[in-house]
Coordinates of C-alpha atoms in Angstrom, one line a residue:
G1 CA 0.1 0.1 -0.1
H2 CA 3.1 2.3 0.4
L3 CA 3.8 4.4 -2.6
S4 CA 7.2 5.2 -3.2
V5 CA 8.4 8.1 -5.9
H6 CA 11.7 8.0 -7.0
I7 CA 13.5 10.6 -9.3
I8 CA 15.2 8.6 -11.4
R9 CA 16.9 10.9 -13.7
R10 CA 16.7 14.6 -14.8
H11 CA 17.9 16.0 -18.2
A12 CA 17.6 19.1 -20.1
L13 CA 15.3 19.2 -23.1
S14 CA 15.5 21.7 -25.7
M15 CA 11.9 23.1 -26.9
D16 CA 11.7 26.0 -29.6
G17 CA 15.4 26.6 -28.5
R18 CA 14.8 27.0 -24.8
T19 CA 16.0 24.8 -21.9
R20 CA 13.6 23.0 -19.9
Y21 CA 13.7 20.2 -17.5
E22 CA 12.3 16.6 -17.3
E23 CA 12.1 14.4 -14.2
V24 CA 11.3 11.0 -14.8
I25 CA 9.5 9.7 -11.8
N26 CA 8.6 5.8 -11.6
G27 CA 9.2 5.9 -15.3
R28 CA 6.9 8.8 -16.3
P29 CA 8.2 12.0 -17.5
V30 CA 7.1 15.0 -15.8
L31 CA 7.9 18.5 -16.9
V32 CA 8.9 20.8 -14.5
Q33 CA 8.2 24.6 -14.8
K34 CA 11.2 26.1 -16.3
E35 CA 10.6 29.5 -14.4
I36 CA 11.5 27.5 -11.2
M37 CA 14.0 24.8 -12.6
S38 CA 15.9 26.5 -15.7
P39 CA 18.9 29.0 -14.7
P40 CA 19.3 31.9 -16.6
R41 CA 21.9 31.3 -19.5
Q42 CA 23.9 34.2 -18.1
K43 CA 23.4 37.4 -16.4
I44 CA 21.4 40.2 -17.8
K45 CA 23.5 43.5 -18.5
A46 CA 20.6 45.4 -20.5
V47 CA 17.2 45.5 -20.9
I48 CA 15.0 45.8 -24.1
F49 CA 11.3 47.0 -24.1
D50 CA 8.6 46.7 -26.6
L51 CA 6.5 49.8 -26.7
D52 CA 2.6 49.5 -27.7
G53 CA 1.0 47.2 -25.3
T54 CA 4.0 46.7 -22.9
L55 CA 5.0 50.0 -21.7
L56 CA 2.1 52.3 -23.0
D57 CA -1.5 51.2 -23.4
T58 CA -2.3 51.9 -26.9
E59 CA -4.0 48.7 -28.2
V60 CA -7.7 49.9 -27.8
L61 CA -6.4 53.3 -29.1
A62 CA -4.9 51.4 -32.0
D63 CA -8.2 49.7 -32.7
R64 CA -10.2 52.9 -32.7
A65 CA -7.8 54.7 -35.0
M66 CA -8.0 51.6 -37.7
F67 CA -11.9 51.7 -37.6
Q68 CA -11.8 55.5 -38.5
A69 CA -9.1 54.8 -41.4
F70 CA -11.7 52.9 -43.0
G71 CA -13.8 55.8 -43.7
K72 CA -17.1 55.1 -45.6
S73 CA -15.9 51.8 -46.8
L74 CA -17.0 50.2 -43.1
P75 CA -20.7 49.5 -43.4
E76 CA -22.7 51.7 -40.9
S77 CA -24.2 48.3 -39.3
V78 CA -20.6 47.1 -38.7
R79 CA -19.4 50.3 -37.3
E80 CA -22.6 50.1 -34.8
H81 CA -21.7 46.7 -33.9
I82 CA -18.2 47.7 -33.5
R83 CA -19.1 50.5 -31.0
K84 CA -21.2 48.0 -28.7
D85 CA -18.0 46.0 -28.6
G86 CA -15.7 48.9 -27.0
D87 CA -14.2 49.6 -30.3
K88 CA -12.2 46.7 -30.0
L89 CA -10.9 44.7 -33.2
P90 CA -11.8 41.1 -32.8
W91 CA -9.7 39.1 -31.0
E92 CA -9.4 36.5 -33.8
I93 CA -7.4 39.1 -36.0
K94 CA -6.2 41.1 -33.4
S95 CA -4.3 38.3 -31.8
K96 CA -2.5 37.5 -35.3
I97 CA -1.4 41.2 -35.8
L98 CA 0.0 42.2 -32.2
G99 CA 3.5 43.6 -32.7
M100 CA 3.5 43.7 -36.4
R101 CA 4.5 46.7 -38.9
G102 CA 1.9 48.4 -40.6
S103 CA 2.8 47.5 -43.9
E104 CA 2.2 43.6 -42.5
W105 CA -0.9 44.0 -40.6
I106 CA -2.7 46.4 -42.5
P107 CA -3.2 43.8 -45.9
M108 CA -4.3 41.1 -43.4
V109 CA -7.0 43.5 -41.7
L110 CA -8.4 44.7 -45.0
K111 CA -8.4 41.0 -46.1
Y112 CA -10.5 40.1 -42.8
A113 CA -12.9 43.3 -43.3
Q114 CA -13.7 41.9 -46.9
E115 CA -14.5 38.5 -45.5
H116 CA -16.1 39.5 -42.3
W117 CA -17.6 43.0 -42.6
G118 CA -18.6 43.2 -46.3
V119 CA -15.9 45.8 -47.3
A120 CA -15.5 45.8 -50.9
S121 CA -12.2 44.7 -52.5
S122 CA -10.9 47.0 -55.6
G123 CA -12.8 46.2 -58.7
E124 CA -15.9 44.6 -56.7
E125 CA -18.8 46.2 -57.6
D126 CA -22.3 45.7 -55.9
G127 CA -25.4 45.0 -58.3
I128 CA -27.5 47.4 -56.4
T129 CA -24.9 50.0 -54.6
T130 CA -21.3 50.2 -55.1
H131 CA -19.7 50.3 -52.2
A132 CA -17.0 53.0 -50.8
L133 CA -13.5 51.4 -51.4
P134 CA -11.1 51.0 -48.5
P135 CA -8.2 53.4 -49.1
P136 CA -4.9 51.3 -50.4
V137 CA -2.5 50.2 -47.6
D138 CA -0.2 53.3 -47.8
E139 CA -3.0 55.6 -47.3
F140 CA -4.5 53.7 -44.8
W141 CA -1.4 53.4 -43.0
R142 CA -1.1 57.3 -43.1
R143 CA -4.9 57.4 -42.1
W144 CA -4.3 55.4 -39.2
E145 CA -0.8 56.7 -37.8
T146 CA -2.4 60.5 -38.1
N147 CA -5.8 59.3 -36.1
L148 CA -3.6 57.3 -33.5
S149 CA -1.3 60.2 -33.1
E150 CA -4.2 62.4 -32.1
L151 CA -5.7 59.7 -29.7
C152 CA -2.2 58.9 -28.3
L153 CA -1.5 62.3 -26.9
D154 CA -3.8 61.0 -23.7
V155 CA -2.3 57.4 -23.9
K156 CA -1.8 56.0 -20.4
E157 CA 1.2 53.8 -19.2
C158 CA 0.9 49.8 -18.7
P159 CA 0.6 49.3 -15.2
G160 CA 4.1 49.3 -13.4
A161 CA 5.9 50.7 -16.6
T162 CA 7.4 53.9 -15.5
S163 CA 8.1 52.2 -12.0
L164 CA 10.1 49.7 -13.4
V165 CA 12.1 51.9 -16.0
Q166 CA 13.1 54.0 -13.3
E167 CA 14.0 51.3 -10.9
L168 CA 16.1 49.7 -13.7
S169 CA 18.0 53.0 -14.3
R170 CA 18.6 53.7 -10.8
L171 CA 20.5 50.2 -10.8
N172 CA 22.3 51.6 -13.8
V173 CA 21.2 49.0 -16.4
P174 CA 21.3 50.3 -19.9
L175 CA 17.9 50.6 -21.6
A176 CA 16.4 50.5 -25.2
I177 CA 12.9 50.4 -26.7
A178 CA 12.5 48.2 -29.8
T179 CA 9.0 49.0 -31.3
S180 CA 7.3 48.3 -34.8
S181 CA 6.0 51.7 -34.5
R182 CA 7.4 54.4 -36.8
L183 CA 9.4 57.4 -35.6
V184 CA 6.8 60.1 -36.0
S185 CA 4.3 58.0 -34.0
V186 CA 6.6 57.3 -31.1
N187 CA 7.4 60.9 -30.8
K188 CA 3.7 61.6 -30.3
K189 CA 3.2 58.9 -27.9
R190 CA 6.2 59.7 -25.7
I191 CA 4.9 63.4 -25.4
K192 CA 3.3 63.1 -21.8
H193 CA 5.6 60.4 -20.5
E194 CA 9.1 62.0 -20.4
E195 CA 9.6 60.8 -16.8
M196 CA 9.7 57.3 -18.5
F197 CA 11.5 58.0 -21.8
K198 CA 14.2 60.0 -20.4
H199 CA 16.0 56.9 -19.1
F200 CA 16.2 55.1 -22.4
Q201 CA 19.6 55.2 -24.1
T202 CA 18.4 54.4 -27.7
I203 CA 14.9 53.9 -29.2
V204 CA 14.7 51.6 -32.4
T205 CA 11.6 52.1 -34.4
G206 CA 9.9 49.8 -37.3
D207 CA 10.9 52.5 -40.1
D208 CA 14.6 52.6 -38.9
K209 CA 17.1 51.8 -41.9
A210 CA 19.0 49.2 -40.0
V211 CA 15.8 47.1 -39.5
K212 CA 15.2 45.3 -42.7
N213 CA 12.5 42.9 -41.8
G214 CA 9.9 43.4 -38.9
K215 CA 9.2 41.4 -36.1
P216 CA 9.1 38.3 -35.6
A217 CA 12.4 38.4 -37.5
P218 CA 15.0 39.2 -34.9
D219 CA 16.7 42.6 -36.9
I220 CA 14.9 45.0 -34.4
Y221 CA 16.4 43.4 -31.2
I222 CA 19.8 42.6 -32.9
E223 CA 20.2 46.3 -33.5
A224 CA 18.8 47.8 -30.2
A225 CA 21.4 45.5 -28.7
R226 CA 24.1 46.6 -31.0
R227 CA 23.3 50.2 -30.0
L228 CA 23.6 49.4 -26.5
G229 CA 26.9 47.7 -26.8
V230 CA 25.7 44.4 -25.2
H231 CA 25.5 41.1 -26.8
P232 CA 21.8 39.8 -27.4
S233 CA 22.1 36.9 -25.3
E234 CA 22.9 39.3 -22.4
C235 CA 19.9 41.4 -22.9
L236 CA 16.3 40.9 -21.3
V237 CA 13.3 41.7 -23.7
F238 CA 9.9 42.5 -22.2
E239 CA 7.0 41.8 -24.7
D240 CA 3.4 41.7 -24.9
A241 CA 2.9 39.9 -28.2
M242 CA 3.8 36.5 -29.7
T243 CA 5.0 38.1 -32.8
G244 CA 7.5 40.3 -30.3
V245 CA 8.3 37.2 -28.2
K246 CA 9.5 35.2 -31.4
S247 CA 11.3 38.3 -32.5
G248 CA 13.6 38.4 -29.2
N249 CA 14.1 34.7 -29.2
A250 CA 15.5 35.0 -32.6
A251 CA 17.8 37.6 -31.8
G252 CA 19.1 35.2 -28.9
C253 CA 18.0 37.4 -26.2
Q254 CA 16.0 36.1 -22.9
V255 CA 12.5 36.9 -23.0
V256 CA 9.5 37.9 -20.6
A257 CA 6.3 37.9 -21.9
I258 CA 3.2 40.1 -20.5
P259 CA 0.3 38.7 -22.7
D260 CA -2.9 40.5 -23.2
P261 CA -5.3 39.2 -20.6
R262 CA -7.4 38.0 -23.5
M263 CA -4.2 35.8 -24.5
D264 CA -3.9 32.1 -23.4
K265 CA -0.8 32.6 -21.1
A266 CA -0.1 28.8 -21.7
V267 CA 0.8 29.4 -25.5
F268 CA 4.0 31.8 -24.5
S269 CA 5.3 29.3 -21.7
P270 CA 7.2 27.3 -24.5
M271 CA 8.6 30.5 -26.1
A272 CA 9.4 32.9 -23.3
D273 CA 11.6 32.4 -20.0
A274 CA 8.8 33.9 -17.9
V275 CA 5.2 34.9 -18.4
L276 CA 3.9 37.3 -16.2
E277 CA 0.3 39.1 -15.5
S278 CA 1.7 42.4 -15.5
L279 CA 5.1 44.5 -15.0
W280 CA 4.4 44.8 -11.1
H281 CA 5.0 40.9 -11.2
F282 CA 8.6 41.2 -12.2
D283 CA 11.3 39.9 -9.9
G284 CA 15.0 40.4 -11.5
E285 CA 16.6 37.7 -9.2
M286 CA 16.8 35.1 -11.8
W287 CA 18.7 37.3 -13.9
G288 CA 21.1 38.7 -11.4
I289 CA 18.9 42.0 -11.1
Q290 CA 18.4 43.1 -7.5
L291 CA 14.7 44.3 -8.1
N292 CA 11.4 42.9 -7.1
M293 CA 8.5 44.9 -8.4
A294 CA 6.3 43.6 -5.7
D295 CA 8.3 45.2 -3.1
C296 CA 8.3 48.3 -5.1
K297 CA 4.9 48.7 -5.4
N298 CA 4.5 47.9 -1.7
R299 CA 6.7 51.2 -0.7
I300 CA 4.7 53.4 -3.2
V301 CA 1.4 52.0 -1.5
S302 CA 2.7 52.5 1.9
G303 CA 4.4 55.9 0.9
V304 CA 7.9 55.1 1.8

């Protein structure tokens, strides 16, 4: 009647280029959470942040700006339904485009709009009425950025963003931003957030000449690490989107994911070194960073 459990062996498994650990208990493999078991590959010397959805809560504003960019091509019945849904892009398409550059996500959204919202495609005419055509990709992108720039003057930070950046800066950790947004857009978004932005040594944007391919390609994180003078393997990346997590991974960085609450966190586990609910949950110990954001939050709350 006595059940004995013996760990027979433990060995590393490579999954998506990440090390995880497997314990074989009584002949049955059991995967152990790598946040607990997996030591960092090496101590972190620099931190690189994604911007939209990671530091600044731009995602709802981005959706609103996108619906505006359709102009009269979006049927009023669809627009009304979207308004009732809080001006949010349906998650089935939103989840696919998070973190992408406009040149990549706009064609995907236009295709979705044609298939699901009755938006006309070029050369398509309705027998009874001719729907207004949506603008071409470049014009859509320009409208979207203009709309978003106006909305983003009041953009809020993501929970814990300024505090985390300030604390890392206090510890003299070199900091960068690697964002798919274009420079003109970033300059608008940062206007009311200089207390955060002043701590960054460099900002690499999606339209930077050094960034040939957008996320999930590694270009932008490799370039950010180069500008900080730190090897990518010694950089810790913060990302909210799978596209960005893949980008950081491909660059050889270590990655912390803070997914959108609508996203299944389990999807990120094989790809990220840690998956957090918010930046307030960050504990830097496993990367050799003496910073626990929960303690920091408690100090702020207690006014210390």
